[in-house]
Short mmCIF file of C-alpha atoms in Angstrom, two decimals:
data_model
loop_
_atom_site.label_atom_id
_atom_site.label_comp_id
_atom_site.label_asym_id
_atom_site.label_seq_id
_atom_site.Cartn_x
_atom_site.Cartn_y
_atom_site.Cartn_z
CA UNK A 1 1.24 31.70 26.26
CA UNK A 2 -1.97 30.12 25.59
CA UNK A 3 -4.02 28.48 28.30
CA UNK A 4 -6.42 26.26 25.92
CA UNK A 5 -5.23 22.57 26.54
CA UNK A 6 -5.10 20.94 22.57
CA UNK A 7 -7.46 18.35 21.83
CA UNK A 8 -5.86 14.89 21.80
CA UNK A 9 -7.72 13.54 18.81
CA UNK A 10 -6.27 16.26 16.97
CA UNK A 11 -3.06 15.86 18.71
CA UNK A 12 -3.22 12.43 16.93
CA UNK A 13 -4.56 13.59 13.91
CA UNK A 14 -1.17 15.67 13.52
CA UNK A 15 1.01 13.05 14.53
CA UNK A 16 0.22 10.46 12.45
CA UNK A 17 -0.50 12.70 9.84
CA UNK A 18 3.66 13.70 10.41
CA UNK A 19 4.48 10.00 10.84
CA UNK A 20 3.02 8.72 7.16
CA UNK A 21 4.25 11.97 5.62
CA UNK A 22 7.86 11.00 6.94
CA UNK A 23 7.60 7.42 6.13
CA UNK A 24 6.41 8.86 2.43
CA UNK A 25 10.12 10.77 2.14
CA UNK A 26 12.14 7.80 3.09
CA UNK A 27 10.37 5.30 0.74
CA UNK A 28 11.35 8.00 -2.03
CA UNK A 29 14.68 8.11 -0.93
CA UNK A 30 15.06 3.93 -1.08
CA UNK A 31 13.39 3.65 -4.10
CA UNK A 32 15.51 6.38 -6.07
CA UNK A 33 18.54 5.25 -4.50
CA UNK A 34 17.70 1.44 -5.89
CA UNK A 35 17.08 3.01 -9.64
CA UNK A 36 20.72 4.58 -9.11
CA UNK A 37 21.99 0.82 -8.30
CA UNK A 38 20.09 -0.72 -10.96
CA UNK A 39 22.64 -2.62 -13.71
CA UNK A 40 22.58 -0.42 -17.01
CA UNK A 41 23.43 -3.34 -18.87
CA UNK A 42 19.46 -4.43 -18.12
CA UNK A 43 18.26 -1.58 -17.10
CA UNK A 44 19.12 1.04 -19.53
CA UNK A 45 18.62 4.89 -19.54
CA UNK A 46 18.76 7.52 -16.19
CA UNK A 47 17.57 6.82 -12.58
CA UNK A 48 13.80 7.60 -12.32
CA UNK A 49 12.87 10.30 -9.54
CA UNK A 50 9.40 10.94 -7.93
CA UNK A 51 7.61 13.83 -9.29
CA UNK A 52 5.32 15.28 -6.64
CA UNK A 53 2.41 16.82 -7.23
CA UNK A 54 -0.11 18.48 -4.56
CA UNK A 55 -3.39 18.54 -4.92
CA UNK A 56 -6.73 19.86 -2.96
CA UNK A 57 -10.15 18.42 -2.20
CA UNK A 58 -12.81 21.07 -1.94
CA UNK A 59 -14.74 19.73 0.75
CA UNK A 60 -11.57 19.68 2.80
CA UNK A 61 -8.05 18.68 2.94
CA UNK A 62 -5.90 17.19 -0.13
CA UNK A 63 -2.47 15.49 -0.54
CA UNK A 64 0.61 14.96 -2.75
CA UNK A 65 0.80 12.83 -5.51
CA UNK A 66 4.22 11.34 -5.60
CA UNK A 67 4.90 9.39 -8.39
CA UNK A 68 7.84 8.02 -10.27
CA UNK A 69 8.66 6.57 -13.87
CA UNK A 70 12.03 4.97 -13.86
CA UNK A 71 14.08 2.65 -15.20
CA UNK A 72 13.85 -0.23 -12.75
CA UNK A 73 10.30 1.01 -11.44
CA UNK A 74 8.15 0.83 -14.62
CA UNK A 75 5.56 3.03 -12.33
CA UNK A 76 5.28 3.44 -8.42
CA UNK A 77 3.18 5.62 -6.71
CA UNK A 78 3.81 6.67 -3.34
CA UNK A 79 1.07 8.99 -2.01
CA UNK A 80 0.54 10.93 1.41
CA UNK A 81 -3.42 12.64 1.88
CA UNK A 82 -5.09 14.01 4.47
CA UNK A 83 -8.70 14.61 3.70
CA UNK A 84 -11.59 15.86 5.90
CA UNK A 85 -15.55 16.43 5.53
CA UNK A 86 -18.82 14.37 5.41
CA UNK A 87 -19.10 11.36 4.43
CA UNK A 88 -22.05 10.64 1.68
CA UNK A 89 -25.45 9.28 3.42
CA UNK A 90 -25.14 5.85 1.73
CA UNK A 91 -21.47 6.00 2.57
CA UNK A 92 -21.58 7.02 6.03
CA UNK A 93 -24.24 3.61 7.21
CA UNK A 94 -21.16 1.35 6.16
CA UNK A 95 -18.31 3.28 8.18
CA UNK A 96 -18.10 2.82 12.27
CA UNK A 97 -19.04 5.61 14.33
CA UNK A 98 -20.37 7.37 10.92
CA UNK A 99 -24.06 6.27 10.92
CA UNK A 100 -24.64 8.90 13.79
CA UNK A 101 -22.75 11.20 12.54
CA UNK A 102 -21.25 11.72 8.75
CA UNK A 103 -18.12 13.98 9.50
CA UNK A 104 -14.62 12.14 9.46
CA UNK A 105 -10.76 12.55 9.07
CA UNK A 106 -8.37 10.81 7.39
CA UNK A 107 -4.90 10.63 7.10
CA UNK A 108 -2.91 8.06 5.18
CA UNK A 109 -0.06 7.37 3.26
CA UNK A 110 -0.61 4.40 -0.03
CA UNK A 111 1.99 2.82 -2.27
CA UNK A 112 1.83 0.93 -5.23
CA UNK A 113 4.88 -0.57 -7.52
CA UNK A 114 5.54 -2.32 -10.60
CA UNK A 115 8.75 -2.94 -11.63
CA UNK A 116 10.30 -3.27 -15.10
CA UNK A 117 11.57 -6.63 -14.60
CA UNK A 118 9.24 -9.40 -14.23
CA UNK A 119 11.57 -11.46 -11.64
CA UNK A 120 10.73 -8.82 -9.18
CA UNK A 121 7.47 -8.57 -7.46
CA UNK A 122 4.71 -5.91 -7.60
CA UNK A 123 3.93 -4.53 -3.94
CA UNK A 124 1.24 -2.50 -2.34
CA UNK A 125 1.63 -1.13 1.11
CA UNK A 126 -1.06 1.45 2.63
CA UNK A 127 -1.14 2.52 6.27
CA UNK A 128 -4.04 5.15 7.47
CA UNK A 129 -5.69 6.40 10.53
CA UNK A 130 -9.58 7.57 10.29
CA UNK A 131 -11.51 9.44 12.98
CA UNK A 132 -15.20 9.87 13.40
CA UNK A 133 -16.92 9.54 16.27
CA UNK A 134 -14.85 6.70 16.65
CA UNK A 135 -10.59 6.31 15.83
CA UNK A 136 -8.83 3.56 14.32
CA UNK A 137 -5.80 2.04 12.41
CA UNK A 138 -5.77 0.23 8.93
CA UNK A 139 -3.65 -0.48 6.56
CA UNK A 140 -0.91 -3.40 5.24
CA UNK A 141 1.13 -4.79 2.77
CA UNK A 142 0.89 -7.36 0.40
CA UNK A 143 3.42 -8.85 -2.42
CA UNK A 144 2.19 -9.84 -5.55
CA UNK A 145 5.06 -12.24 -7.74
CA UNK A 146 4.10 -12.76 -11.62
CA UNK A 147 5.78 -15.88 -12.61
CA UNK A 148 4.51 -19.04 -12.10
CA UNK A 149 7.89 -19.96 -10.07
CA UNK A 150 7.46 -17.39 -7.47
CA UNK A 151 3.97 -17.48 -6.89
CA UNK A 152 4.39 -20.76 -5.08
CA UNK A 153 3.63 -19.97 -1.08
CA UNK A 154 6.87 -20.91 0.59
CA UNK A 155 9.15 -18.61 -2.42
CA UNK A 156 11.83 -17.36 -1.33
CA UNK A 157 10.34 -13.71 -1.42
CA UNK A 158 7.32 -14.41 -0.29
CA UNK A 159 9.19 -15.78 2.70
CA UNK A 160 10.82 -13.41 3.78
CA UNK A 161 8.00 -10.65 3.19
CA UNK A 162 5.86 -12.54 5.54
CA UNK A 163 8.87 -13.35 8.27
CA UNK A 164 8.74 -9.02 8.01
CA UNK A 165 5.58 -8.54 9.05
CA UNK A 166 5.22 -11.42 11.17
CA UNK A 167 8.12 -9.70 13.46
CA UNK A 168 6.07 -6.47 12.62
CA UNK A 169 3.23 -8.38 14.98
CA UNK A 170 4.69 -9.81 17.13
CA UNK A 171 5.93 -7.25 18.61
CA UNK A 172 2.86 -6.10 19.98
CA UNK A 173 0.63 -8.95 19.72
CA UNK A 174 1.61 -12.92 19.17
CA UNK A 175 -2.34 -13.29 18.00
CA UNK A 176 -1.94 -11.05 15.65
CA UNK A 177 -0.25 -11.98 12.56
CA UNK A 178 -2.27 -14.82 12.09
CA UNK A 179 -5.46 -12.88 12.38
CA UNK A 180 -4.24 -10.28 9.92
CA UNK A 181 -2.29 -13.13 7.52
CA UNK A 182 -5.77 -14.56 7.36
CA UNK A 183 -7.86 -11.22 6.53
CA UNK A 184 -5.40 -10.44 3.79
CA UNK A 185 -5.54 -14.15 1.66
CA UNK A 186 -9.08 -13.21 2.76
CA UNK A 187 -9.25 -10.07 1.05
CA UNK A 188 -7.38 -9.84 -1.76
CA UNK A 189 -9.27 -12.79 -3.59
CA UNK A 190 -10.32 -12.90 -6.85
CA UNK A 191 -13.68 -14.10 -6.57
CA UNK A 192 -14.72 -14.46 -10.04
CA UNK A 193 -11.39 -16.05 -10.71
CA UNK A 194 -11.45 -18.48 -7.73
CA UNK A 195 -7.96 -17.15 -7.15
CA UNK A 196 -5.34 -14.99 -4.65
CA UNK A 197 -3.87 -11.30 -6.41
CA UNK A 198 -0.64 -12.41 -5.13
CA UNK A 199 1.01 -14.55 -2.51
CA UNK A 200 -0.48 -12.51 1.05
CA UNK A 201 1.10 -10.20 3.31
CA UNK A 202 -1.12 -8.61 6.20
CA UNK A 203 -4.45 -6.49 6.21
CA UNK A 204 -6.33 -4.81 9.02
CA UNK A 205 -8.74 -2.67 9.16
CA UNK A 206 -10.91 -0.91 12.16
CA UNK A 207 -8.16 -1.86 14.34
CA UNK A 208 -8.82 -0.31 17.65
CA UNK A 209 -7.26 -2.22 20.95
CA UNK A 210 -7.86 0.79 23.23
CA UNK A 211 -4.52 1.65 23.52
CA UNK A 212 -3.69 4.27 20.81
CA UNK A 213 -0.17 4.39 21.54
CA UNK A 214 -0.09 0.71 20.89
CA UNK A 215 -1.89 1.05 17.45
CA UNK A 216 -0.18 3.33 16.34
CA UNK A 217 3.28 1.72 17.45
CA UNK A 218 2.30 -1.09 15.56
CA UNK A 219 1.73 0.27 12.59
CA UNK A 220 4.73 2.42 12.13
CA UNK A 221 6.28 -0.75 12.76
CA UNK A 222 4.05 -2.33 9.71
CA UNK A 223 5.76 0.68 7.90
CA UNK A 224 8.98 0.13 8.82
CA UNK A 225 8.91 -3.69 7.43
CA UNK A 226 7.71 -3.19 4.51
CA UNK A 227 10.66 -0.76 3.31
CA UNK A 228 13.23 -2.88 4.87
CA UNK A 229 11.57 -6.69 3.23
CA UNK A 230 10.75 -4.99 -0.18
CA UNK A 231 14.05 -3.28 -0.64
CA UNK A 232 16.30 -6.54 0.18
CA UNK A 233 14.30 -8.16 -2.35
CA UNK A 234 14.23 -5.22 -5.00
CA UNK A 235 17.91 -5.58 -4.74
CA UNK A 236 18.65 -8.84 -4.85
CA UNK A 237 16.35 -9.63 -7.90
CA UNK A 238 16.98 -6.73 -10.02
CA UNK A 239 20.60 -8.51 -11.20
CA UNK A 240 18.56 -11.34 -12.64
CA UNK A 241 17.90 -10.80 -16.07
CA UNK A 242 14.65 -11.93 -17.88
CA UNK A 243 12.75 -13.33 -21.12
CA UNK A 244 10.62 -11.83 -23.52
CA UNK A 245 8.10 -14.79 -22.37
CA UNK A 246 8.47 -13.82 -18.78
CA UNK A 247 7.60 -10.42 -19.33
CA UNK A 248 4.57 -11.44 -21.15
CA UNK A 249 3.44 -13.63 -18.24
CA UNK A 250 3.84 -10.53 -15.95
CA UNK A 251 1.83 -8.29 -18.27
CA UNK A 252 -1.18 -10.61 -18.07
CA UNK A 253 -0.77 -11.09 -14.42
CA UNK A 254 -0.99 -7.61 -14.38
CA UNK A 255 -4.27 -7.42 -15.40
CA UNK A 256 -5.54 -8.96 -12.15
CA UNK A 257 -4.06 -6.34 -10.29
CA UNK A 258 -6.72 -4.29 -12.48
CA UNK A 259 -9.66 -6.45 -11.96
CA UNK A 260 -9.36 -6.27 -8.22
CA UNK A 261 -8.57 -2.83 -7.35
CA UNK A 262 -11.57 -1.84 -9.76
CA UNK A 263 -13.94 -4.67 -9.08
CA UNK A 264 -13.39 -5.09 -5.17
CA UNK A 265 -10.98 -2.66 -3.77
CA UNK A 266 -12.06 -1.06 -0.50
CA UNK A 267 -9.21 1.88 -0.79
CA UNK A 268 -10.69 2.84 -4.25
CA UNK A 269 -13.96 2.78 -3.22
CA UNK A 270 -13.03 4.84 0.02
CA UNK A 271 -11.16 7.34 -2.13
CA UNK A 272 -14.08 7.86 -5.05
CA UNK A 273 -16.67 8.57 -2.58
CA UNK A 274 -14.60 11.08 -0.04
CA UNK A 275 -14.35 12.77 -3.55
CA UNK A 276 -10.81 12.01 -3.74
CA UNK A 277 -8.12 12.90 -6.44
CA UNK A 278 -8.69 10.51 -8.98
CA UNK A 279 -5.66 10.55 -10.48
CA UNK A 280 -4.11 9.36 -7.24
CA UNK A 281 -6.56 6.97 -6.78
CA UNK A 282 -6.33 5.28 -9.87
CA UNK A 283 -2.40 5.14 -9.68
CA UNK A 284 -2.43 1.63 -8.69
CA UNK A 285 -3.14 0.87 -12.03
CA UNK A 286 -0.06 -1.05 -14.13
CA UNK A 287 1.22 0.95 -17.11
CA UNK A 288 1.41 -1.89 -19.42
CA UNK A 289 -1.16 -4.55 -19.11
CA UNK A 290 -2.81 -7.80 -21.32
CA UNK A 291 -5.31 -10.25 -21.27
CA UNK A 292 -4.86 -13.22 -23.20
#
C-alpha cells in the first residue's frame, strides 16, 4: 500500500475528466437512439451511428473524435479531450493564472449538431474544466432555430431550452442564470451583422466560487439539461415535415454559424493555439451551407 497522499488538483483533473467522458457516451446513446425513432417516410435510409476516432497531441494529451452522419442528424459532433502542456507566450498573457506561469490542463467535452430537418434547431453545448496556477469551470449551451418563426424569443423551443438551464442554476445559485443568460446573448453576437447566432442559452467562463464541489455540481447539472431539453425537442419536431424553401432558409442561416465560430469563437481559438486536432476543432462547421 502506498503512503503518498494523491494530489487533489489531479484528483479533480481525473474526475471531471471521467464525468465529461461519461456524459460524452450517453449523449451518443440519445442521439442514436432518436435516428432509430426518426419517421422513414421523411427521413429515409439507416440510423446514423457515431464513429469515434482517437487522436494525440504531441505536446501532451489528445481525445476522441466522435462524430456521426445520420439520417436525422445531417452532422453532430460530440467530442471528449484532455490536453496538457504550455501555453504559447502571447497565449498564456490572456489566460488567468497563465501569465506567471504557461503550463495548463484541460479537460472538456464539446458538441455541435445540425439536423436534417430545418424545423429542428442546431445546438452547441461545451462543458470544460482548465487548471493552471489557477482552476475553473466553463462551458454552456446555446440553441440556434433557422426559420424566421422560431427565432422569435418566447418560441416554444427556445422556451423550454432556457426553463432547462434556468433550473440548471438555480439550483445552486438564484443570481446565476441571469448573469450567465446575459454573457451568452452577450457572446454569441454577430457583430458585423448587428445580430444574435441563435435565440441564447447560458455561457460562463472562469467560473470559480471557491467551492469546487459546487462548480463542478453545477455544471454536470448544465450537462444534464441540455440532453434532457434538446432531446424533448429533437423528438417532438422531427414528425414535422418541411419545404424545399425552409430548407433553403436554414442553409443560409447556417452560414452564420460559420462566420462566428471562425470570426469570434473563443473555443476555436483555444483549440488552434493548444495545437489542437483540427479536425475536431473545425467540426462545428455545417455540412451544407449558402450565402445568398
Amino acid at each position: 500500500m502506498s503512503d503518498v497522499t494523491p494530489d487533489p488538483l489531479t484528483l479533480k483533473q481525473a474526475e471531471t475528466r471521467a464525468w465529461f467522458e461519461a456524459l460524452r457516451d450517453r449523449i451518443h446513446l440519445a442521439f442514436e437512439a432518436l435516428e432509430d425513432q426518426a419517421p422513414p417516410e421523411l427521413f429515409p435510409g439507416e440510423p446514423g451511428r457515431f464513429e469515434r476516432t482517437p487522436w494525440q497531441r504531441p505536446e501532451g494529451g489528445g481525445g476522441v473524435m466522435g462524430m456521426m452522419h445520420g439520417r436525422l442528424f445531417e452532422k453532430v459532433g460530440v467530442h471528449c479531450s484532455t490536453v496538457h502542456g504550455t501555453f504559447p507566450a502571447d497565449y498564456a498573457k490572456s489566460v488567468p493564472g497563465a501569465a506567471e506561469d504557461p503550463r495548463f490542463y484541460a479537460t472538456g467535452i464539446s458538441l455541435i449538431a445540425h439536423p436534417v430537418s430545418p424545423r429542428i434547431p442546431a445546438v452547441h453545448m461545451n462543458t470544460r474544466f482548465i487548471s493552471t496556477t489557477q482552476s475553473w469551470f466553463g462551458g454552456g449551451a446555446d440553441l440556434t432555430p433557422v426559420l424566421d418563426v422560431d427565432r422569435h424569443p418566447e418560441a416554444k423551443d427556445t422556451l423550454g431550452f432556457h426553463a432547462a438551464m434556468k433550473s440548471a442554476c438555480d439550483a445552486h445559485d438564484p443570481d446565476w442564470h441571469a448573469k450567465f443568460k446575459q454573457w451568452c446573448d452577450d457572446y454569441f453576437w454577430l457583430a458585423h451583422r448587428n445580430e444574435p447566432r441563435g435565440t441564447g442559452g447560458i455561457f460562463y467562463d472562469h467560473h470559480d466560487s471557491g467551492d469546487y464541489a459546487r462548480d463542478f455540481a453545477f455544471t454536470r447539472d448544465v450537462g444534464e439539461a441540455f440532453l434532457f431539453a434538446y432531446s424533448e425537442i429533437v423528438a417532438r419536431r422531427m414528425v414535422e415535415p418541411w419545404t424545399p424553401e425552409e430548407r433553403e432558409e436554414q442553409l443560409v442561416r447556417r452560414g452564420r454559424y460559420v462566420e462566428f465560430n471562425l470570426l469570434y469563437d473563443r473555443g476555436t481559438m483555444f483549440g488552434l493555439k493548444t495545437g489542437g486536432n483540427v479536425d475536431s476543432i473545425l467540426s462545428s462547421m455545417p455540412p451544407v451551407v449558402k450565402w445568398p
